[in-house]
XYZ file of N, CA, C and O in Angstrom:
624
model
N 124.070 61.284 32.857
C 123.604 62.651 32.919
C 122.078 62.676 32.815
O 121.504 62.002 31.995
N 121.461 63.458 33.674
C 119.998 63.526 33.703
C 119.493 64.427 32.587
O 120.065 65.477 32.298
N 118.388 64.027 32.008
C 117.758 64.856 30.988
C 117.015 65.999 31.665
O 116.771 65.986 32.861
N 116.666 66.983 30.876
C 115.947 68.129 31.433
C 114.565 67.716 31.928
O 114.044 68.289 32.879
N 113.970 66.688 31.331
C 112.664 66.182 31.788
C 112.808 65.560 33.171
O 111.997 65.821 34.061
N 113.855 64.753 33.380
C 114.078 64.134 34.693
C 114.305 65.202 35.751
O 113.777 65.126 36.857
N 115.083 66.205 35.426
C 115.351 67.296 36.356
C 114.059 68.035 36.698
O 113.816 68.367 37.854
N 113.227 68.248 35.685
C 111.956 68.922 35.895
C 111.085 68.146 36.882
O 110.466 68.733 37.766
N 111.054 66.814 36.751
C 110.256 65.997 37.664
C 110.819 66.003 39.081
O 110.092 65.774 40.037
N 112.072 66.296 39.241
C 112.661 66.394 40.571
C 112.433 67.775 41.190
O 112.240 67.903 42.388
N 112.451 68.810 40.362
C 112.335 70.181 40.849
C 110.894 70.574 41.169
O 110.623 71.179 42.197
N 109.939 70.209 40.316
C 108.547 70.636 40.491
C 107.961 70.188 41.834
O 107.393 71.019 42.547
N 108.102 68.906 42.237
C 107.543 68.539 43.552
C 108.164 69.343 44.688
O 107.488 69.699 45.642
N 109.445 69.660 44.590
C 110.100 70.465 45.614
C 109.508 71.855 45.712
O 109.333 72.393 46.795
N 109.179 72.445 44.570
C 108.565 73.772 44.575
C 107.193 73.743 45.235
O 106.845 74.619 46.020
N 106.404 72.723 44.920
C 105.076 72.629 45.519
C 105.152 72.361 47.017
O 104.397 72.922 47.781
N 106.071 71.505 47.457
C 106.149 71.219 48.880
C 106.678 72.428 49.641
O 106.255 72.693 50.757
N 107.590 73.200 49.054
C 108.067 74.417 49.708
C 106.917 75.412 49.852
O 106.774 76.062 50.883
N 106.078 75.536 48.830
C 104.920 76.428 48.898
C 103.915 75.977 49.936
O 103.384 76.773 50.694
N 103.674 74.672 50.001
C 102.744 74.135 51.000
C 103.288 74.351 52.397
O 102.546 74.675 53.321
N 104.598 74.195 52.580
C 105.209 74.414 53.885
C 105.041 75.873 54.304
O 104.724 76.158 55.447
N 105.237 76.792 53.374
C 105.094 78.216 53.681
C 103.661 78.541 54.085
O 103.432 79.303 55.017
N 102.672 77.956 53.412
C 101.265 78.182 53.757
C 100.985 77.636 55.153
O 100.337 78.285 55.970
N 101.497 76.424 55.447
C 101.290 75.831 56.772
C 101.957 76.681 57.848
O 101.380 76.916 58.908
N 103.169 77.155 57.574
C 103.881 77.991 58.535
C 103.111 79.294 58.766
O 102.993 79.750 59.899
N 102.591 79.897 57.704
C 101.778 81.105 57.848
C 100.552 80.832 58.709
O 100.178 81.657 59.534
N 99.925 79.683 58.516
C 98.750 79.319 59.315
C 99.109 79.293 60.797
O 98.402 79.868 61.621
N 100.213 78.625 61.138
C 100.586 78.517 62.552
C 101.033 79.860 63.106
O 100.696 80.203 64.244
N 101.770 80.634 62.327
C 102.159 81.968 62.790
C 100.928 82.810 63.094
O 100.862 83.487 64.119
N 99.912 82.760 62.219
C 98.663 83.507 62.450
C 97.942 82.973 63.685
O 97.380 83.744 64.462
N 97.921 81.650 63.856
C 97.232 81.057 65.005
C 97.867 81.506 66.313
O 97.164 81.902 67.253
N 99.195 81.454 66.387
C 99.874 81.894 67.606
C 99.719 83.401 67.807
O 99.470 83.846 68.930
N 99.831 84.181 66.744
C 99.674 85.628 66.874
C 98.259 85.972 67.312
O 98.054 86.862 68.128
N 97.273 85.258 66.778
C 95.885 85.491 67.174
C 95.733 85.268 68.673
O 95.084 86.054 69.365
N 96.351 84.201 69.172
C 96.312 83.911 70.607
C 96.949 85.049 71.395
O 96.339 85.603 72.301
N 98.180 85.406 71.051
C 98.906 86.442 71.783
C 98.182 87.773 71.717
O 98.172 88.526 72.679
N 97.577 88.062 70.580
C 96.973 89.367 70.362
C 95.588 89.489 70.985
O 95.243 90.546 71.501
N 94.773 88.437 70.958
C 93.374 88.645 71.331
C 92.862 87.850 72.522
O 91.786 88.149 73.016
N 93.597 86.859 73.008
C 93.136 86.133 74.200
C 93.389 86.988 75.444
O 94.352 87.749 75.502
N 92.526 86.863 76.439
C 92.711 87.593 77.701
C 93.872 87.023 78.506
O 94.589 87.753 79.180
N 94.019 85.703 78.455
C 95.041 84.989 79.226
C 95.813 84.076 78.291
O 95.214 83.322 77.520
N 97.146 84.161 78.360
C 98.009 83.289 77.569
C 99.052 82.704 78.515
O 99.810 83.454 79.139
N 99.053 81.377 78.644
C 100.026 80.694 79.499
C 100.515 79.416 78.833
O 99.781 78.780 78.080
N 101.751 79.065 79.116
C 102.244 77.730 78.799
C 101.943 76.899 80.037
O 102.224 77.329 81.158
N 101.333 75.739 79.842
C 100.932 74.960 80.999
C 100.845 73.478 80.736
O 100.993 73.006 79.603
N 100.590 72.757 81.826
C 100.477 71.301 81.796
C 99.167 70.906 82.454
O 98.860 71.352 83.568
N 98.385 70.067 81.776
C 97.127 69.586 82.347
C 97.455 68.694 83.543
O 98.239 67.751 83.436
N 96.862 69.020 84.692
C 97.077 68.209 85.891
C 95.792 67.502 86.332
O 95.825 66.690 87.249
N 94.696 67.794 85.676
C 93.446 67.121 85.984
C 92.304 67.713 85.181
O 92.409 68.810 84.647
N 91.230 66.933 85.085
C 90.045 67.443 84.404
C 88.818 66.681 84.886
O 88.891 65.558 85.363
N 87.688 67.365 84.775
C 86.397 66.813 85.196
C 85.395 67.064 84.073
O 85.284 68.185 83.576
N 84.700 66.013 83.678
C 83.650 66.191 82.677
C 82.422 66.721 83.399
O 81.870 66.063 84.278
N 82.018 67.928 83.048
C 80.897 68.596 83.696
C 79.575 68.116 83.110
O 78.588 67.990 83.820
N 79.566 67.835 81.809
C 78.330 67.399 81.186
C 78.480 67.184 79.698
O 79.534 67.412 79.113
N 77.382 66.723 79.100
C 77.324 66.503 77.657
C 75.982 67.030 77.177
O 74.945 66.738 77.771
N 76.009 67.818 76.118
C 74.789 68.367 75.556
C 74.674 67.852 74.123
O 75.431 68.262 73.253
N 73.761 66.934 73.897
C 73.599 66.398 72.556
C 72.903 65.055 72.554
O 72.292 64.650 73.536
N 73.024 64.361 71.423
C 72.430 63.036 71.290
C 73.525 62.033 70.929
O 74.707 62.340 71.061
N 73.160 60.859 70.465
C 74.149 59.832 70.130
C 75.038 60.209 68.952
O 76.169 59.776 68.860
N 74.543 61.044 68.040
C 75.308 61.371 66.834
C 76.073 62.689 66.923
O 77.113 62.840 66.308
N 75.548 63.654 67.658
C 76.165 64.969 67.670
C 75.943 65.636 69.016
O 74.846 65.608 69.561
N 77.007 66.273 69.528
C 76.881 67.005 70.773
C 78.225 67.537 71.241
O 79.250 67.339 70.589
N 78.196 68.213 72.384
C 79.394 68.822 72.950
C 79.582 68.374 74.394
O 78.630 68.335 75.165
N 80.831 68.069 74.733
C 81.202 67.738 76.104
C 81.783 68.981 76.763
O 82.599 69.682 76.171
N 81.366 69.228 77.998
C 81.842 70.366 78.777
C 82.805 69.833 79.833
O 82.455 68.947 80.600
N 84.022 70.382 79.850
C 85.045 69.975 80.814
C 85.499 71.173 81.634
O 85.517 72.311 81.145
N 85.914 70.892 82.863
C 86.631 71.852 83.692
C 88.041 71.293 83.809
O 88.248 70.224 84.397
N 89.002 71.988 83.215
C 90.377 71.496 83.129
C 91.259 72.278 84.098
O 91.195 73.510 84.149
N 92.085 71.555 84.844
C 93.053 72.168 85.760
C 94.427 72.103 85.120
O 94.839 71.041 84.640
N 95.113 73.248 85.120
C 96.472 73.251 84.573
C 97.452 73.872 85.562
O 97.095 74.746 86.357
N 98.666 73.356 85.500
C 99.787 73.947 86.211
C 100.411 74.943 85.234
O 100.750 74.578 84.101
N 100.556 76.177 85.654
C 101.127 77.204 84.798
C 102.649 77.069 84.842
O 103.266 77.206 85.892
N 103.231 76.782 83.685
C 104.680 76.667 83.580
C 105.308 78.024 83.272
O 106.408 78.320 83.724
N 104.589 78.846 82.491
C 105.066 80.194 82.153
C 103.855 81.063 81.855
O 103.077 80.755 80.965
N 103.713 82.134 82.599
C 102.626 83.081 82.358
C 103.110 84.116 81.349
O 104.149 84.742 81.534
N 102.347 84.293 80.274
C 102.738 85.213 79.213
C 101.872 86.476 79.243
O 102.366 87.574 79.034
N 100.589 86.305 79.540
C 99.686 87.452 79.492
C 98.461 87.202 80.369
O 97.837 86.154 80.284
N 98.125 88.156 81.240
C 96.846 88.187 81.914
C 96.627 87.259 83.096
O 95.514 87.189 83.600
N 97.664 86.563 83.561
C 97.470 85.672 84.703
C 98.747 85.596 85.511
O 99.836 85.422 84.961
N 98.590 85.704 86.811
C 99.708 85.502 87.732
C 99.285 84.403 88.695
O 98.244 84.501 89.308
N 100.051 83.380 88.792
C 99.737 82.281 89.685
C 100.334 80.991 89.158
O 100.922 80.956 88.072
N 100.164 79.934 89.923
C 100.786 78.660 89.547
C 99.787 77.644 89.010
O 100.182 76.680 88.360
N 98.500 77.829 89.269
C 97.475 76.907 88.790
C 96.235 77.689 88.381
O 95.953 78.726 88.956
N 95.524 77.165 87.409
C 94.228 77.736 87.060
C 93.328 76.651 86.499
O 93.800 75.590 86.086
N 92.046 76.932 86.521
C 91.037 76.039 85.950
C 90.295 76.801 84.874
O 90.080 78.007 84.996
N 89.916 76.076 83.826
C 89.137 76.739 82.776
C 88.120 75.776 82.193
O 88.267 74.565 82.265
N 87.070 76.369 81.628
C 85.985 75.621 80.997
C 86.240 75.522 79.500
O 86.686 76.478 78.874
N 85.906 74.358 78.938
C 86.024 74.173 77.498
C 84.922 73.236 77.033
O 84.483 72.355 77.787
N 84.452 73.442 75.806
C 83.438 72.601 75.194
C 84.040 72.006 73.930
O 84.454 72.743 73.027
N 84.108 70.675 73.882
C 84.638 69.975 72.709
C 83.525 69.185 72.043
O 82.681 68.584 72.725
N 83.550 69.154 70.720
C 82.571 68.367 69.982
C 82.831 66.886 70.244
O 83.971 66.436 70.242
N 81.775 66.126 70.482
C 81.890 64.688 70.705
C 81.805 64.317 72.176
O 81.607 65.165 73.038
N 81.967 63.001 72.437
C 81.797 62.488 73.799
C 83.096 62.205 74.538
O 83.140 62.270 75.752
N 84.166 61.832 73.826
C 85.424 61.460 74.484
C 86.570 62.276 73.919
O 86.617 62.533 72.720
N 87.529 62.633 74.794
C 88.636 63.480 74.361
C 89.916 63.133 75.110
O 89.866 62.741 76.268
N 91.044 63.314 74.439
C 92.355 63.171 75.059
C 92.753 64.564 75.528
O 92.963 65.466 74.711
N 92.862 64.750 76.825
C 93.037 66.087 77.370
C 94.414 66.275 78.017
O 94.798 67.376 78.341
N 95.199 65.244 78.150
C 96.494 65.311 78.827
C 97.509 66.132 78.044
O 97.327 66.406 76.870
N 98.606 66.521 78.711
C 99.750 67.100 78.028
C 100.014 68.568 78.296
O 99.257 69.248 78.982
N 101.123 69.032 77.733
C 101.542 70.435 77.827
C 101.074 71.179 76.592
O 101.080 70.627 75.500
N 100.699 72.447 76.765
C 100.195 73.251 75.654
C 100.355 74.725 75.951
O 100.633 75.124 77.083
N 100.122 75.520 74.912
C 99.925 76.952 75.060
C 98.421 77.124 75.185
O 97.667 76.679 74.315
N 97.965 77.751 76.257
C 96.543 77.932 76.500
C 96.184 79.392 76.251
O 96.804 80.299 76.810
N 95.179 79.609 75.407
C 94.689 80.931 75.036
C 93.262 81.018 75.555
O 92.358 80.415 74.978
N 93.066 81.742 76.639
C 91.793 81.694 77.349
C 91.142 83.067 77.460
O 91.793 84.094 77.344
N 89.847 83.032 77.730
C 89.058 84.240 77.943
C 88.671 84.313 79.415
O 88.433 83.281 80.043
N 88.596 85.511 79.933
C 88.176 85.725 81.321
C 86.783 86.347 81.312
O 86.446 87.110 80.408
N 85.994 85.999 82.327
C 84.688 86.650 82.446
C 84.641 87.485 83.717
O 85.584 87.494 84.502
N 83.520 88.209 83.937
C 83.436 89.102 85.096
C 83.395 88.347 86.420
O 83.577 88.950 87.462
N 83.144 87.058 86.405
C 83.112 86.259 87.635
C 84.507 85.749 88.025
O 84.650 85.043 89.011
N 85.516 86.082 87.214
C 86.867 85.606 87.505
C 87.123 84.191 87.008
O 88.103 83.563 87.399
N 86.241 83.693 86.140
C 86.412 82.352 85.576
C 87.097 82.462 84.219
O 87.021 83.494 83.557
N 87.732 81.366 83.818
C 88.418 81.314 82.532
C 87.755 80.277 81.643
O 87.242 79.273 82.123
N 87.796 80.535 80.336
C 87.187 79.593 79.414
C 87.831 79.633 78.044
O 88.535 80.577 77.685
N 87.596 78.575 77.306
C 87.989 78.459 75.908
C 86.691 78.187 75.158
O 86.352 77.047 74.866
N 85.909 79.260 74.879
C 84.550 79.079 74.374
C 84.442 78.370 73.028
O 83.472 77.679 72.774
N 85.439 78.492 72.173
C 85.370 77.855 70.863
C 86.098 76.516 70.816
O 86.003 75.793 69.833
N 86.860 76.183 71.848
C 87.594 74.925 71.870
C 88.850 74.926 71.016
O 89.444 73.883 70.771
N 89.310 76.107 70.568
C 90.519 76.197 69.741
C 91.664 76.880 70.469
O 92.684 77.193 69.871
N 91.520 77.124 71.752
C 92.511 77.886 72.506
C 93.629 77.074 73.104
O 94.286 77.515 74.034
N 93.862 75.903 72.576
C 94.954 75.068 73.067
C 95.857 74.741 71.883
O 95.458 74.047 70.955
N 97.087 75.281 71.913
C 98.010 75.142 70.797
C 99.272 74.405 71.235
O 99.664 74.457 72.405
N 99.932 73.785 70.292
C 101.142 73.001 70.545
C 102.305 73.895 70.977
O 102.446 75.024 70.516
N 103.165 73.321 71.826
C 104.407 73.986 72.209
C 105.577 73.480 71.366
O 106.728 73.699 71.702
N 105.300 72.819 70.258
C 106.310 72.179 69.414
C 107.086 73.132 68.521
O 107.230 74.324 68.812
N 107.560 72.608 67.403
C 108.453 73.352 66.518
C 107.792 74.583 65.900
O 108.457 75.599 65.713
N 106.502 74.522 65.579
C 105.824 75.697 65.019
C 105.801 76.837 66.029
O 105.973 78.011 65.672
N 105.609 76.515 67.297
C 105.604 77.526 68.350
C 106.998 78.118 68.527
O 107.154 79.341 68.627
N 108.000 77.254 68.550
C 109.378 77.730 68.703
C 109.769 78.636 67.533
O 110.417 79.664 67.724
N 109.350 78.261 66.327
C 109.607 79.079 65.143
C 108.902 80.432 65.269
O 109.479 81.482 64.981
N 107.654 80.421 65.721
C 106.894 81.659 65.921
C 107.605 82.563 66.935
O 107.762 83.765 66.692
N 108.037 81.996 68.063
C 108.710 82.797 69.094
C 109.989 83.425 68.556
O 110.291 84.591 68.856
N 110.748 82.672 67.760
C 111.991 83.201 67.179
C 111.680 84.350 66.218
O 112.352 85.394 66.250
N 110.665 84.178 65.387
C 110.279 85.245 64.454
C 109.767 86.463 65.216
O 110.048 87.603 64.851
N 109.000 86.233 66.265
C 108.456 87.324 67.075
C 109.591 88.114 67.727
O 109.596 89.347 67.712
N 110.577 87.395 68.268
C 111.722 88.043 68.915
C 112.537 88.854 67.906
O 113.102 89.896 68.247
N 112.578 88.384 66.661
C 113.324 89.081 65.609
C 112.512 90.209 64.965
O 113.000 90.879 64.055
N 111.279 90.408 65.410
C 110.435 91.469 64.857
C 109.823 91.124 63.514
O 109.382 92.010 62.786
N 109.752 89.845 63.182
C 109.221 89.432 61.881
C 107.732 89.085 61.921
O 107.164 88.727 60.910
N 107.113 89.179 63.079
C 105.678 88.907 63.208
C 104.970 90.234 63.432
O 105.283 90.971 64.365
N 104.038 90.536 62.582
C 103.264 91.769 62.682
C 101.905 91.466 63.310
O 101.359 90.381 63.131
N 101.318 92.424 64.026
C 99.963 92.216 64.554
C 98.982 91.947 63.412
O 99.151 92.454 62.307
N 97.976 91.147 63.701
C 96.944 90.857 62.710
C 96.001 92.047 62.649
O 95.570 92.568 63.680
N 95.682 92.482 61.456
C 94.772 93.604 61.234
C 93.392 93.225 61.765
O 92.780 92.260 61.306
N 92.896 93.965 62.728
C 91.609 93.647 63.344
C 90.443 93.813 62.383
O 89.353 93.338 62.653
N 90.668 94.463 61.270
C 89.630 94.594 60.245
C 89.829 93.596 59.115
O 89.006 93.499 58.220
N 90.927 92.853 59.147
C 91.276 91.941 58.059
C 90.581 90.594 58.147
O 89.952 90.252 59.154
N 90.751 89.796 57.104
C 90.059 88.508 57.013
C 90.598 87.465 57.986
O 89.918 86.497 58.281
N 91.815 87.630 58.502
C 92.382 86.635 59.401
C 92.110 86.922 60.875
O 92.503 86.153 61.728
N 91.457 88.024 61.181
C 91.223 88.361 62.577
C 89.921 87.723 63.071
O 88.846 88.042 62.588
N 90.066 86.824 64.005
C 88.916 86.184 64.647
C 89.208 86.213 66.144
O 89.987 85.404 66.632
N 88.647 87.173 66.875
C 89.000 87.300 68.291
C 88.607 86.074 69.118
O 87.569 85.464 68.870
N 89.477 85.699 70.043
C 89.186 84.586 70.940
C 88.055 84.944 71.897
O 87.241 84.125 72.231
N 88.085 86.168 72.372
C 87.161 86.560 73.436
C 86.246 87.675 72.951
O 86.668 88.551 72.196
N 84.993 87.636 73.384
C 84.023 88.676 73.019
C 84.351 89.976 73.708
O 85.077 90.022 74.691
N 83.824 91.032 73.192
C 84.089 92.378 73.755
C 83.378 92.595 75.052
O 82.429 92.011 75.407
């Protein structure tokens, strides 16, 4: 039979990990909601090519500018078509750009798309699937545009 001290050592880590999981889940729910709520264009897509346009910086610090081509697998908001290109700036010189993602992009008056902060590419994994299920069930509320968690993807 386990003592109450042994039981306590088994229960406490579980409580902390459940709390950490809830915080992480809240983070991803907010990230996906921020995308859906404030990006001009939201698509599920697959990178089919990219071109490094340039690098602005020195040996220690700088940003790489890419023009990324994606095949649109599912258009969610603001875009109709099968392919699009967008501009992105990532810190550093080399990047892994391949794969499928949720793309949260901004449109400009020239008809170009961009991810100005470099955070507009989110996973299509389990956190996304969980977010979609909660959204469909009405458990995701819009982020308060005056609140501390609102950081618009695109400028006004």
